[in-house]
Coordinates of C-alpha atoms in Angstrom, one line a residue:
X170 CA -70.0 -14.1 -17.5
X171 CA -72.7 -12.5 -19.2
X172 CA -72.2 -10.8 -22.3
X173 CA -74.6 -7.8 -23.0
X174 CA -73.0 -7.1 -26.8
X175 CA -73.6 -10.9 -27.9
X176 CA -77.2 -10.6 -26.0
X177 CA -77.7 -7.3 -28.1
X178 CA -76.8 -8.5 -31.3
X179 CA -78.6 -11.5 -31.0
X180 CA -82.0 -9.3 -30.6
X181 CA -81.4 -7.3 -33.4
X182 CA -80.7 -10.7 -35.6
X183 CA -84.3 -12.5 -34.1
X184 CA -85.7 -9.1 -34.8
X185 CA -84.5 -8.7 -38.5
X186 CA -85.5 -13.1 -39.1
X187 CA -89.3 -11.7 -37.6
X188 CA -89.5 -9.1 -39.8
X189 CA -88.4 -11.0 -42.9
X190 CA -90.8 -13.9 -42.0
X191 CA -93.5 -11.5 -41.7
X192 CA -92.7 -9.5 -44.7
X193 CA -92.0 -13.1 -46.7
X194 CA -95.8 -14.4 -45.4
X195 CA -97.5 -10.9 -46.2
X196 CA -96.0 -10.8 -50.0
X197 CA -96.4 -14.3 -50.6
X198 CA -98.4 -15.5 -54.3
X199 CA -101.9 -16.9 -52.0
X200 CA -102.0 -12.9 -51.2
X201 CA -103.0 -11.7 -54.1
X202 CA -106.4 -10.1 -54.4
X203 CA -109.0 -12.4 -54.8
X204 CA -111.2 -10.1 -57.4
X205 CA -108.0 -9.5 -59.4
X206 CA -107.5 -13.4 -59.5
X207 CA -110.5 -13.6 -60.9
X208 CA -110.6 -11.9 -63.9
X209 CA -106.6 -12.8 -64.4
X210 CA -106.8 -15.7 -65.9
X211 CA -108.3 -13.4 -69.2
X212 CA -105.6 -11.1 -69.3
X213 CA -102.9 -14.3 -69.7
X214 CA -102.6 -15.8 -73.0
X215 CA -102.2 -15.0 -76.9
X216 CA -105.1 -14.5 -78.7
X217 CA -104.9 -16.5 -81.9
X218 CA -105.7 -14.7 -85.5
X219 CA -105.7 -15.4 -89.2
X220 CA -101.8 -14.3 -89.0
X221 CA -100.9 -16.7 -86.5
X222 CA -103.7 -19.4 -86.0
X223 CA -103.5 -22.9 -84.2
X224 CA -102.4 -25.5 -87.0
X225 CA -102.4 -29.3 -86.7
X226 CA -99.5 -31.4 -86.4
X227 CA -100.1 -32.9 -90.2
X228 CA -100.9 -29.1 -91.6
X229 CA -97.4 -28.3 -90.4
X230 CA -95.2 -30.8 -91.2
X231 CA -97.4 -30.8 -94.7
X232 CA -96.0 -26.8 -95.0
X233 CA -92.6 -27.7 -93.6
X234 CA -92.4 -30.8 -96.3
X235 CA -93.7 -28.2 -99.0
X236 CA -91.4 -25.5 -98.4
X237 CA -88.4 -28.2 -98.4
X238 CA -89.4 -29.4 -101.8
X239 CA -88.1 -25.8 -102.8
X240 CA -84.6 -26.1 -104.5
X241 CA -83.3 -22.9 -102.8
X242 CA -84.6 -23.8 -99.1
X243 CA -83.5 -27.6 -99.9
X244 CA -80.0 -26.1 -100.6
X245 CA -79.7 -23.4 -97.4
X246 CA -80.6 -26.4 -95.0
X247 CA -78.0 -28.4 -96.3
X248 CA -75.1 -25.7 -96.8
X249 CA -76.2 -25.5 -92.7
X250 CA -75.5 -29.4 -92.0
X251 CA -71.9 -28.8 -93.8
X252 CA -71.3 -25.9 -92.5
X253 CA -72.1 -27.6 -89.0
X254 CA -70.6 -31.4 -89.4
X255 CA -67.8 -30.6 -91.7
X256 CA -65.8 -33.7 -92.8
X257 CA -62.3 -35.1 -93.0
X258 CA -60.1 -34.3 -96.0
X259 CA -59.6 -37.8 -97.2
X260 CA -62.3 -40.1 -95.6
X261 CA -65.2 -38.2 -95.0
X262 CA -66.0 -38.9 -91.3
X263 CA -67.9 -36.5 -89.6
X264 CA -68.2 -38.0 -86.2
X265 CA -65.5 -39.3 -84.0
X266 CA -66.0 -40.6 -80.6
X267 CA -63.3 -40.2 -78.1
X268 CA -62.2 -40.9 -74.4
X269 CA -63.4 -38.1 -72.1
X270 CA -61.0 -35.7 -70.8
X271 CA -61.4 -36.3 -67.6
X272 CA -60.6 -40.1 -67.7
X273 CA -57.2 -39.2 -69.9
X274 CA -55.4 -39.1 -66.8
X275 CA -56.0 -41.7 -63.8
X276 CA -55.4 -45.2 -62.3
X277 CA -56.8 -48.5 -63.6
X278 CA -60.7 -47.6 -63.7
X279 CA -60.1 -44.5 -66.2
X280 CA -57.2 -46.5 -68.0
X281 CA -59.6 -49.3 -69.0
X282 CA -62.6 -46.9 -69.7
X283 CA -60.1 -45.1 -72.0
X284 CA -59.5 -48.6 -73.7
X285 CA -63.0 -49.5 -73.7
X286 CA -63.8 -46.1 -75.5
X287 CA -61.9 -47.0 -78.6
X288 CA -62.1 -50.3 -78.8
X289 CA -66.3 -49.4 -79.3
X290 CA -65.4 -46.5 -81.0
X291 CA -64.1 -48.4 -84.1
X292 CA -67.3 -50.3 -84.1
X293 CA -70.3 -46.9 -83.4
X294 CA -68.3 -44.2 -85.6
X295 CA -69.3 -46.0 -88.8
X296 CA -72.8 -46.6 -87.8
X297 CA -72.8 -43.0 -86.8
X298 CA -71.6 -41.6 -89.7
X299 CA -73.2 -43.3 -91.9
X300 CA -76.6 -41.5 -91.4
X301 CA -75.2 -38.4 -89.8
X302 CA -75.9 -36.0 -92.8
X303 CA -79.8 -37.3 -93.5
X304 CA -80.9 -37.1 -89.9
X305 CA -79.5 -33.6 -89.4
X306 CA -81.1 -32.5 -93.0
X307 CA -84.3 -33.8 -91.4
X308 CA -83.6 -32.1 -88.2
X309 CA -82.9 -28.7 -89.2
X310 CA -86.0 -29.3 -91.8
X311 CA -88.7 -30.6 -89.6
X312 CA -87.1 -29.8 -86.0
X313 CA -86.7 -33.7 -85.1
X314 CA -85.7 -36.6 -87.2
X315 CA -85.1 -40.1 -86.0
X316 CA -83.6 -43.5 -86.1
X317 CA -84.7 -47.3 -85.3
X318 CA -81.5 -48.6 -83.4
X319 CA -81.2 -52.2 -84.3
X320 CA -79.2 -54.2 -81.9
X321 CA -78.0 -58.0 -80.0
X322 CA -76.0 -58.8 -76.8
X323 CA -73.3 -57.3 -78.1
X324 CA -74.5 -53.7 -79.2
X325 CA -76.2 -51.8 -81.3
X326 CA -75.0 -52.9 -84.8
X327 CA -77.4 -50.3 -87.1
X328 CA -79.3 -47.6 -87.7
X329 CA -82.7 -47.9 -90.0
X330 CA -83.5 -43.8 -91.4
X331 CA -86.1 -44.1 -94.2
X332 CA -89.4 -43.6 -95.2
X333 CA -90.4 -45.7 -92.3
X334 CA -88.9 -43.1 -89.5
X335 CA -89.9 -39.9 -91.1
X336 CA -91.0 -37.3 -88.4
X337 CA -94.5 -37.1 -89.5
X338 CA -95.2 -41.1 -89.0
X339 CA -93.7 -40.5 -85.2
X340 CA -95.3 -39.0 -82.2
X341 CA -93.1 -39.0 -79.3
X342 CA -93.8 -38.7 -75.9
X343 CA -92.3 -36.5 -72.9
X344 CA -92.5 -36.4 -69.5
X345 CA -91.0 -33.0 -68.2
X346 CA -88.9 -32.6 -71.7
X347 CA -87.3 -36.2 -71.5
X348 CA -88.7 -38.5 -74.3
X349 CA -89.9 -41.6 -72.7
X350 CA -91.4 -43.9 -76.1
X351 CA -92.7 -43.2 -79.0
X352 CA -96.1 -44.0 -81.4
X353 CA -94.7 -45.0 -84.7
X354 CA -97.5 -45.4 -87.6
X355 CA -97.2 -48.7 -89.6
X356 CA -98.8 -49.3 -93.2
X357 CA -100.1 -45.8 -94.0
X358 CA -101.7 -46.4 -97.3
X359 CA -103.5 -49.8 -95.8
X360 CA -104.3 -50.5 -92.4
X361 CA -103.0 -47.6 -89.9
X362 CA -101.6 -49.4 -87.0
X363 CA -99.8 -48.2 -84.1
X364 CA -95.9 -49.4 -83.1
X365 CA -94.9 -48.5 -79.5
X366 CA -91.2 -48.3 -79.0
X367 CA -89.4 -47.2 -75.8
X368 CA -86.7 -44.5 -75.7
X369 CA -84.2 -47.3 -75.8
X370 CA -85.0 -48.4 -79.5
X371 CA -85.1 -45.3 -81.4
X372 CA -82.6 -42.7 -82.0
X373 CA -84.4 -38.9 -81.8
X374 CA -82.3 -36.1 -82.7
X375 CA -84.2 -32.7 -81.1
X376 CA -83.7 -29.8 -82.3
X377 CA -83.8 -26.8 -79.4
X378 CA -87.1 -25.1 -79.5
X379 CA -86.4 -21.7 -79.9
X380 CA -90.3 -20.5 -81.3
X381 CA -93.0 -22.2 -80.2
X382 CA -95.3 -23.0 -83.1
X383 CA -99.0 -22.6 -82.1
X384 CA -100.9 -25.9 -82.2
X385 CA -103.6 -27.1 -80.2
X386 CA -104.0 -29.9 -77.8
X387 CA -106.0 -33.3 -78.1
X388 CA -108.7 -33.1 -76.6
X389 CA -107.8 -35.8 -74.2
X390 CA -105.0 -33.7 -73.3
X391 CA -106.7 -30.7 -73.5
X392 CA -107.3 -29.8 -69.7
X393 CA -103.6 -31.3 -68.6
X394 CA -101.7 -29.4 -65.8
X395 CA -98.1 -28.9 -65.7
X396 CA -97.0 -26.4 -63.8
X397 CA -98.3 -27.4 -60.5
X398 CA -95.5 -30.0 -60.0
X399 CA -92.3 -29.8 -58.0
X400 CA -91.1 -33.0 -58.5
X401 CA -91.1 -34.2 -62.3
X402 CA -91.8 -37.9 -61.7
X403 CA -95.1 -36.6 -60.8
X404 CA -95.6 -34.6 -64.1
X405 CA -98.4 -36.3 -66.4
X406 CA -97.1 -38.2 -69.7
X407 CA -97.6 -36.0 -73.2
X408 CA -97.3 -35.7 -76.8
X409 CA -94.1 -33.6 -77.7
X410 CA -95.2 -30.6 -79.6
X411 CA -93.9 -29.9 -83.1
X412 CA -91.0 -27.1 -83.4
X413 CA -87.3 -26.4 -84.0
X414 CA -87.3 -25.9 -87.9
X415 CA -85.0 -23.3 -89.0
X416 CA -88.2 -23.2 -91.9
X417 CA -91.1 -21.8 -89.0
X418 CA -89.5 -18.3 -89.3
X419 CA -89.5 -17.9 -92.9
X420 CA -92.9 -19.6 -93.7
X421 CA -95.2 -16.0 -94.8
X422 CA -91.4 -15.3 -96.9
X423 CA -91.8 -18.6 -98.8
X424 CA -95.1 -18.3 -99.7
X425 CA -94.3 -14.2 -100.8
X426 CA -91.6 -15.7 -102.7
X427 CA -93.7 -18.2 -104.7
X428 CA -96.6 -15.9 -105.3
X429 CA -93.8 -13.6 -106.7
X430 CA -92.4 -16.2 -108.9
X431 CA -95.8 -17.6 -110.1
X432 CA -97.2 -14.7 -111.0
X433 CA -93.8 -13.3 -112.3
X434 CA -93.8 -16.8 -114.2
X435 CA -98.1 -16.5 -115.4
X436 CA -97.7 -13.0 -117.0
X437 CA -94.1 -13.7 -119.2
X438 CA -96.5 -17.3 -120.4
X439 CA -99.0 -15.2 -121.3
X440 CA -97.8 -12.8 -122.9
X441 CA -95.9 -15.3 -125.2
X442 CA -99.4 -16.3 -126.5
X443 CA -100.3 -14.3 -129.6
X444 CA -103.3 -13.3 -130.9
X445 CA -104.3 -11.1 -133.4
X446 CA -107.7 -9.3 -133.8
X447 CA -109.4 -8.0 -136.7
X448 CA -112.6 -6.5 -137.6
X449 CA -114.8 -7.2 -140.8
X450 CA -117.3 -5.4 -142.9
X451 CA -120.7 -7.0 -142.6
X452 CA -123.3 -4.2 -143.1
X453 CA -126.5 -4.8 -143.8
X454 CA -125.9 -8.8 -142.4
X455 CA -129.7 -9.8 -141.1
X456 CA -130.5 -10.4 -137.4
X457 CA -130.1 -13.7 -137.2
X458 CA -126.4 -14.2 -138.7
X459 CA -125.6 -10.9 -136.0
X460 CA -127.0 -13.8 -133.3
X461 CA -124.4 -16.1 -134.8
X462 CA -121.8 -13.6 -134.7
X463 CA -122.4 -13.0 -131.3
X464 CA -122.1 -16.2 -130.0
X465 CA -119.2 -16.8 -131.9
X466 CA -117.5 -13.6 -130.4
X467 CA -118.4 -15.3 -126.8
X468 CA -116.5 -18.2 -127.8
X469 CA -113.5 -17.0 -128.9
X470 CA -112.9 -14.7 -125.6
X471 CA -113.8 -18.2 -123.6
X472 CA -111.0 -19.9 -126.3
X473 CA -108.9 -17.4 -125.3
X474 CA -108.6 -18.1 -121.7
X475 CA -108.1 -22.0 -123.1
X476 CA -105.5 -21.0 -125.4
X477 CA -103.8 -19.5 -122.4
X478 CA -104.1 -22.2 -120.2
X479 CA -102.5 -24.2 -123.5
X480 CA -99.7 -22.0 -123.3
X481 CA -98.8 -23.6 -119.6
X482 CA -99.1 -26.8 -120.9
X483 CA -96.7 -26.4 -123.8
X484 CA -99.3 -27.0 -126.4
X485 CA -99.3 -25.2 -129.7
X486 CA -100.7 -21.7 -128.6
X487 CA -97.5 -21.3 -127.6
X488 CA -95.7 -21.7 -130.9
X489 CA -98.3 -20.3 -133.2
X490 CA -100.8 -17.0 -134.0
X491 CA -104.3 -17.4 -133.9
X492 CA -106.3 -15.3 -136.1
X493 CA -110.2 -14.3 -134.6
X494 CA -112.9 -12.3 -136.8
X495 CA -115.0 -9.6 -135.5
X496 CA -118.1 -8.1 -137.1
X497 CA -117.9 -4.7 -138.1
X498 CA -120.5 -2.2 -140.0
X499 CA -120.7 1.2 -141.9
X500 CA -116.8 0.9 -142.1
X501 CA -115.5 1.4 -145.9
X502 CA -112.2 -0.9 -145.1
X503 CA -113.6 -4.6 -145.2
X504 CA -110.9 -5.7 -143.3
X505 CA -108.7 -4.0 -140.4
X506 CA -106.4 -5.6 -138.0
X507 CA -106.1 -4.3 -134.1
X508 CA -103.3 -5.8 -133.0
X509 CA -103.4 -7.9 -130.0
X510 CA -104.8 -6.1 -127.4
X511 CA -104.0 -8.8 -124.4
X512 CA -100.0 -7.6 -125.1
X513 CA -98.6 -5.4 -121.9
X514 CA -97.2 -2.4 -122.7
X515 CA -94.9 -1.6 -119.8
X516 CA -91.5 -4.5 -118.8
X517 CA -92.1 -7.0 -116.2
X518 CA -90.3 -6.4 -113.4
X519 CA -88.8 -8.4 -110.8
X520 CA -88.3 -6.5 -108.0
X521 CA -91.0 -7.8 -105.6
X522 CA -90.0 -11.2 -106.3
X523 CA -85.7 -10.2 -105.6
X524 CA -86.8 -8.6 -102.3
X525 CA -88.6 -11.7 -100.9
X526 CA -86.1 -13.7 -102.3
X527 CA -84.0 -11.2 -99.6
X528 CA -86.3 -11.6 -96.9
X529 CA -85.8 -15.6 -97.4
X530 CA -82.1 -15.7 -97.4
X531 CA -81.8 -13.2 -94.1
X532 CA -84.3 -15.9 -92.3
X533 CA -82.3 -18.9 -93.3
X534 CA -79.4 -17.1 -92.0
X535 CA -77.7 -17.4 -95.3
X536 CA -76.4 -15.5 -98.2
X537 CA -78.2 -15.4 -101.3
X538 CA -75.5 -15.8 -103.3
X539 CA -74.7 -19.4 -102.0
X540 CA -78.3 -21.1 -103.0
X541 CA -78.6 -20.2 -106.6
X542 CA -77.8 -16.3 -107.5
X543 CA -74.2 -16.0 -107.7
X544 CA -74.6 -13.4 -110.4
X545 CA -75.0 -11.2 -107.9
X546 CA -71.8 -11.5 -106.6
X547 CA -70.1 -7.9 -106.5
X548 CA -67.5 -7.4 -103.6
X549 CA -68.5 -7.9 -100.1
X550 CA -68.3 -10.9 -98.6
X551 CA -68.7 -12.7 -102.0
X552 CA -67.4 -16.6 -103.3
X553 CA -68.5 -18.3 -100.8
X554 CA -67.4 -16.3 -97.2
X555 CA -70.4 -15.9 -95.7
X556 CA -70.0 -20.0 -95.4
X557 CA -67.6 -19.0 -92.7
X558 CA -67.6 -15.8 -91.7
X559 CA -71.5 -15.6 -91.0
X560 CA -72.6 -15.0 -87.3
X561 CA -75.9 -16.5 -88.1
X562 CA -74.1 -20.1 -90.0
X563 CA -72.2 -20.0 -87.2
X564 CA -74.9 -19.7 -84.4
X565 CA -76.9 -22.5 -86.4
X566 CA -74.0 -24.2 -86.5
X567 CA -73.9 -24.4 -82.4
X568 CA -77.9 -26.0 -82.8
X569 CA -77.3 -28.9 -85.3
X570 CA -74.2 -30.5 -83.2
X571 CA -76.2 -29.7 -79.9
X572 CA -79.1 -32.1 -81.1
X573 CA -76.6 -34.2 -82.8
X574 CA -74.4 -34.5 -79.2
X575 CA -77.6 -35.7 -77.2
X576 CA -78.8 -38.2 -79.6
X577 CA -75.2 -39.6 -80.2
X578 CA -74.9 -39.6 -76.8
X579 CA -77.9 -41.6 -76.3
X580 CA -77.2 -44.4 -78.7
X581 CA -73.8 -44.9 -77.3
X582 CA -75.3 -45.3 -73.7
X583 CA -77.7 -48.1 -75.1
X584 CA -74.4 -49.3 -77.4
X585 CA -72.5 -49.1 -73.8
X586 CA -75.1 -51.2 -71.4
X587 CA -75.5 -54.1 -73.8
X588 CA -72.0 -54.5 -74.5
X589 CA -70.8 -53.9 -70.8
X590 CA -73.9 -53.6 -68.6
X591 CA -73.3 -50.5 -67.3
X592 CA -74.6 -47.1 -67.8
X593 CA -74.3 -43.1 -67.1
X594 CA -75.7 -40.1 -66.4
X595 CA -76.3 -37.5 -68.5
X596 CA -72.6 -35.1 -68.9
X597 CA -71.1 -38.4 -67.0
X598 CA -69.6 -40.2 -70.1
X599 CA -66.3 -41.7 -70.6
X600 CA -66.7 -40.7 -74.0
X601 CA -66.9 -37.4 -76.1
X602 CA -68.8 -36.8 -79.3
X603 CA -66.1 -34.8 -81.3
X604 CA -66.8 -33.4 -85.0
X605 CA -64.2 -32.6 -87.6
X606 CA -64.1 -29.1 -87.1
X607 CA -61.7 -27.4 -89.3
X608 CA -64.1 -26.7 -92.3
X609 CA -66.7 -26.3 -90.2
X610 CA -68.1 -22.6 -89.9
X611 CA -68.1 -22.3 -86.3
X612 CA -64.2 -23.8 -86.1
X613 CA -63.3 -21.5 -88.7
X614 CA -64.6 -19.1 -86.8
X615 CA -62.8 -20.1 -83.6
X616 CA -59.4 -20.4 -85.7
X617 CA -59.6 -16.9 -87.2
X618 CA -60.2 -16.0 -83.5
X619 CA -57.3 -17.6 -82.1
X620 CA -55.0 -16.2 -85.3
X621 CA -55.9 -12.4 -84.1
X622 CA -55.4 -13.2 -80.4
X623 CA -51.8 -14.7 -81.6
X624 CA -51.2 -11.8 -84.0
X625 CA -51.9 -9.1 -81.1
X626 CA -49.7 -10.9 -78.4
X627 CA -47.0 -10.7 -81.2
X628 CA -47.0 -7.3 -81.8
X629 CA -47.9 -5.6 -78.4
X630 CA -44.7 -8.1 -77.3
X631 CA -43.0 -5.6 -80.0
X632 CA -44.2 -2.7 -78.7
X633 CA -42.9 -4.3 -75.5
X634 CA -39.2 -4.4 -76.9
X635 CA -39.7 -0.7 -78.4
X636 CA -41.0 0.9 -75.5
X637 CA -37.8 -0.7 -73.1
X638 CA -35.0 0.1 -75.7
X639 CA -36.6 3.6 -75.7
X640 CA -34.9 3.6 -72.1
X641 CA -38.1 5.6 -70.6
X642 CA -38.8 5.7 -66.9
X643 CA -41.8 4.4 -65.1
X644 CA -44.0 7.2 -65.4
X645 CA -43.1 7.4 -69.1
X646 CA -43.7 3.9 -70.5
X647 CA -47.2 3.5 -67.9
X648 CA -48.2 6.8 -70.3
X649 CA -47.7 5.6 -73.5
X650 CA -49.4 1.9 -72.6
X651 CA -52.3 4.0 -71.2
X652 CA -52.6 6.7 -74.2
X653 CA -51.5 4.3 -77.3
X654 CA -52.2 1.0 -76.6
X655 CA -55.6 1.6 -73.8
X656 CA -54.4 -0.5 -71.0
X657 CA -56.0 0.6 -68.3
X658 CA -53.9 2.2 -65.7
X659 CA -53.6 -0.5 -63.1
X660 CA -52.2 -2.8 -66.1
X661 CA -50.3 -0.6 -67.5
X662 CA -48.3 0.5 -64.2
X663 CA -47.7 -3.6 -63.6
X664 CA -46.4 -4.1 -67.0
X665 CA -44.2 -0.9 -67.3
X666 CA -42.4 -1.4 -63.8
X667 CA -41.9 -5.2 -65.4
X668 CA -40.3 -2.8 -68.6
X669 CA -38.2 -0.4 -66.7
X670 CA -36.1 -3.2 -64.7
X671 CA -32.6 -3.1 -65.0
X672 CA -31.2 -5.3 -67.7
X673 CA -28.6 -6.8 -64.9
X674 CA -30.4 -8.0 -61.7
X675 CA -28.7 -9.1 -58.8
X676 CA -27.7 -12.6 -58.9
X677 CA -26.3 -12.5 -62.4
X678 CA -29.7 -13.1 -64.4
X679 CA -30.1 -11.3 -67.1
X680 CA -33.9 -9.3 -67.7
X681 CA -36.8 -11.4 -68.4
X682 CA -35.0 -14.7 -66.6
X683 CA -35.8 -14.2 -63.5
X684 CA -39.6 -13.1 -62.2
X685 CA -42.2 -13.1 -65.0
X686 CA -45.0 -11.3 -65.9
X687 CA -48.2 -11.7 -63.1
X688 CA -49.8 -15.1 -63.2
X689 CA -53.2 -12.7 -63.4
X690 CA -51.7 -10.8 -66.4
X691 CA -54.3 -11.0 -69.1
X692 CA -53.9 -8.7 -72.4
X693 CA -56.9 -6.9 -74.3
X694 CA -57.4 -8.7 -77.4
X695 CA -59.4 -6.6 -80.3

């Protein structure tokens, strides 16, 4: 029989699929104005400038290594790896490797994975931990660090960090964001050679790259597509681009700092160099002892500068006075000191140098009392709590044992295919990377979250108890939920007609032993 509704509605559904295929082919990216596509290509892009110019991957890492060399920045990256690794109480482990959750229940495949796990466990955890703080100071520092795995049939059995895997003597190599091998530079201060290693014999610990520092391209790679892939097998092979250093953002603050300090530093050395100048009596002296005078006036305001310069070194302008003679005629006094007119008469003041010492800190994402000015320590957050309580520790925190995760990971897949021949994909392991996490700042800051949630389920639950014993009705006790407490008013009707039951229910059960509270019941937490 036919049917006109299905024939109808089938019309209007071929009608509405034409119009979307012809409104999908008339806005599609090939429609675009051809004179507008043109002259695109010079609106896209970011001008470099002397603010922000295109360094090379040595000028870089050369700041990067500079700035680290800094006993303040040196001590904010590694309050970050604490804050982010933490450490056992007694033994000082960092990293501990685990069966997965989700082989902790199951037959025999998931039962001998588990055993597997920490039976190899035992032997990577040391190896692990044994270079876990220096790779993660070199990670947060340079936004990579790495690691030569050493290893036999039966596993990877080491891990080589030194100056021989330092991230400016590697260049790795991507394909679509997954490292594929690496150049390693051999005999620097001889004959440069190359060492190519494969991503299964080096440990890389990657830092997410947040900023992207401006560098240019080689020129071999210069005129390299990317983005006109689908499939990433296709995509060409490239050097990975420097970034990740929690020191990029903070670079122009560094440098404001030790212009600060240095010139802070230059003035209070010079003005501990005394000098005292006084003026003689020579009238009637002929013309050519005034030549000699003159010249000798030249070269005690060039002596001066030298005597300075002493001063840095430590030499004896600094611990003595140095007398100079000036010719002076018609005077009646023969001879009359002037004081030392290179003396400052206003204090030195150290206010530009405090607030880039600010400006540092806040980009480090730590407190300033922590690396090296606990003087100022007034109240606040003071003795140490920004360690734990700071949003920005903890967020950095979240970084470092990302990177660290991935490259663990990774050396316990190679540790795993030797030993066993088998091997995973990525968020497929029988194994987790766990970290010690109670003095860590982002566990501590999970804790203290957990404490409050705890603390308010324990006294709403009073308020609870109160608001029944009060004996109100329905209406009553969903008013004083809604007005005191802010449940909203569906909640706070499903809780109070939980309240307002009668203490004896049919059956004999006493209130609160029969039906609970809704499976859906969730409480505000503040």
């Amino acid at each position: 029989m036919f049917n006109v509704e299905r024939y109808l509605a089938g019309m209007l559904i071929d009608n509405r699929q034409a119009r979307q295929a012809q409104n999908q082919a008339a806005s599609g990216i090939q429609n675009i104005d051809q004179s507008y596509e043109a002259i695109n290509q010079m609106e896209l892009g970011s001008p470099t400038s002397s603010k922000n110019p295109e360094r090379t991957r040595q000028q870089i890492y050369g700041m990067w290594e500079l700035m680290q060399k800094d006993p303040q920045v040196s001590e904010a990256l590694s309050l970050h790896v604490t804050a982010a690794l933490g450490g056992h109480e007694s033994t000082g482990d960092m990293i501990f490797i685990s069966p997965h959750d989700r082989i902790k229940k199951g037959g025999r495949r998931a039962k001998k994975l588990r055993a597997q796990v920490e039976k190899e466990a035992k032997v990577i955890a040391p190896i692990l931990n044994r270079v876990a703080v220096q790779l993660a100071t070199q990670a947060v520092g340079y936004g990579d660090s790495y690691a030569r795995i050493h290893f036999d049939n039966k596993g990877v059995n080491n891990l080589m960090s030194n100056q021989f895997t330092m991230p400016w003597a590697i260049m790795p190599f991507e394909k679509a964001s997954k490292t594929i091998g690496y150049h390693v530079l051999e005999a620097e201060k001889q004959q440069r050679g190359i060492t190519k290693l494969n991503a299964q014999q080096m440990l890389r610990f990657k830092m997410p790259r947040i900023d992207h520092v401006r560098q240019p391209f080689l020129p071999i790679w210069q005129d390299t597509k990317m983005m006109q892939y689908d499939n990433p097998r296709d995509m060409p092979i490239l050097p990975a681009e420097v970034g990740g250093s929690f020191l990029y953002k903070v670079e122009e603050a560094w440098q404001d700092v030790t212009i600060a300090r240095a010139a802070l530093n230059n003035q209070q050395i010079s003005d501990s160099v005394k000098q005292a100048f006084v003026t003689v009596n020579m009238e009637g002296m002929p013309r050519s002892q005034q030549e000699k005078y003159f010249a000798r006036i030249v070269k005690l305001l060039n002596n001066y500068r030298q005597n300075v310069r002493d001063a840095f070194d430590g030499k004896e302008s600094l611990w003595g006075t140095k007398f100079h003679m000036l010719p002076q005629y018609g005077e009646k006094q023969i001879l009359q000191s002037v004081g030392d007119i290179s003396q400052r008469m206003t204090p030195l003041t150290d206010t530009p140098l405090m607030l880039s010492l600010r400006r540092l800190a806040g980009g480090l994402g730590m407190d300033l009392s922590l690396i090296g000015w606990a003087d100022m320590l007034a109240g606040g957050l003071g003795d140490g709590a920004a360690f734990h309580t700071s949003a920005q520790m903890m967020r950095r925190s979240h970084l470092i044992r990302s990177a660290l995760v991935d490259g663990y990971n990774h050396v316990m897949s190679v540790h795993w295919g030797l030993r066993y021949g088998e091997y995973f994909e990525d968020g497929n392991y029988p194994w987790q990377i766990n970290f010690y996490s109670d003095q860590s700042a982002a566990a501590t800051q999970a804790l203290t979250n957990r404490q409050n949630r705890a603390n308010t389920t324990l006294l709403q639950t009073q308020v609870f108890v109160a608001i029944r014993e009060l004996g109100l009705d329905l209406h009553g006790a969903q008013m004083m939920l809604e007005d005191e407490l802010g449940y909203d008013s569906e909640k706070a009707e499903r809780i109070a007609m939980y309240l307002c039951v009668q203490p004896q229910q049919a059956g004999g059960q006493m209130m609160g032993e029969g039906e609970g509270l809704p499976e859906d019941m969730d409480f505000d937490y503040e």
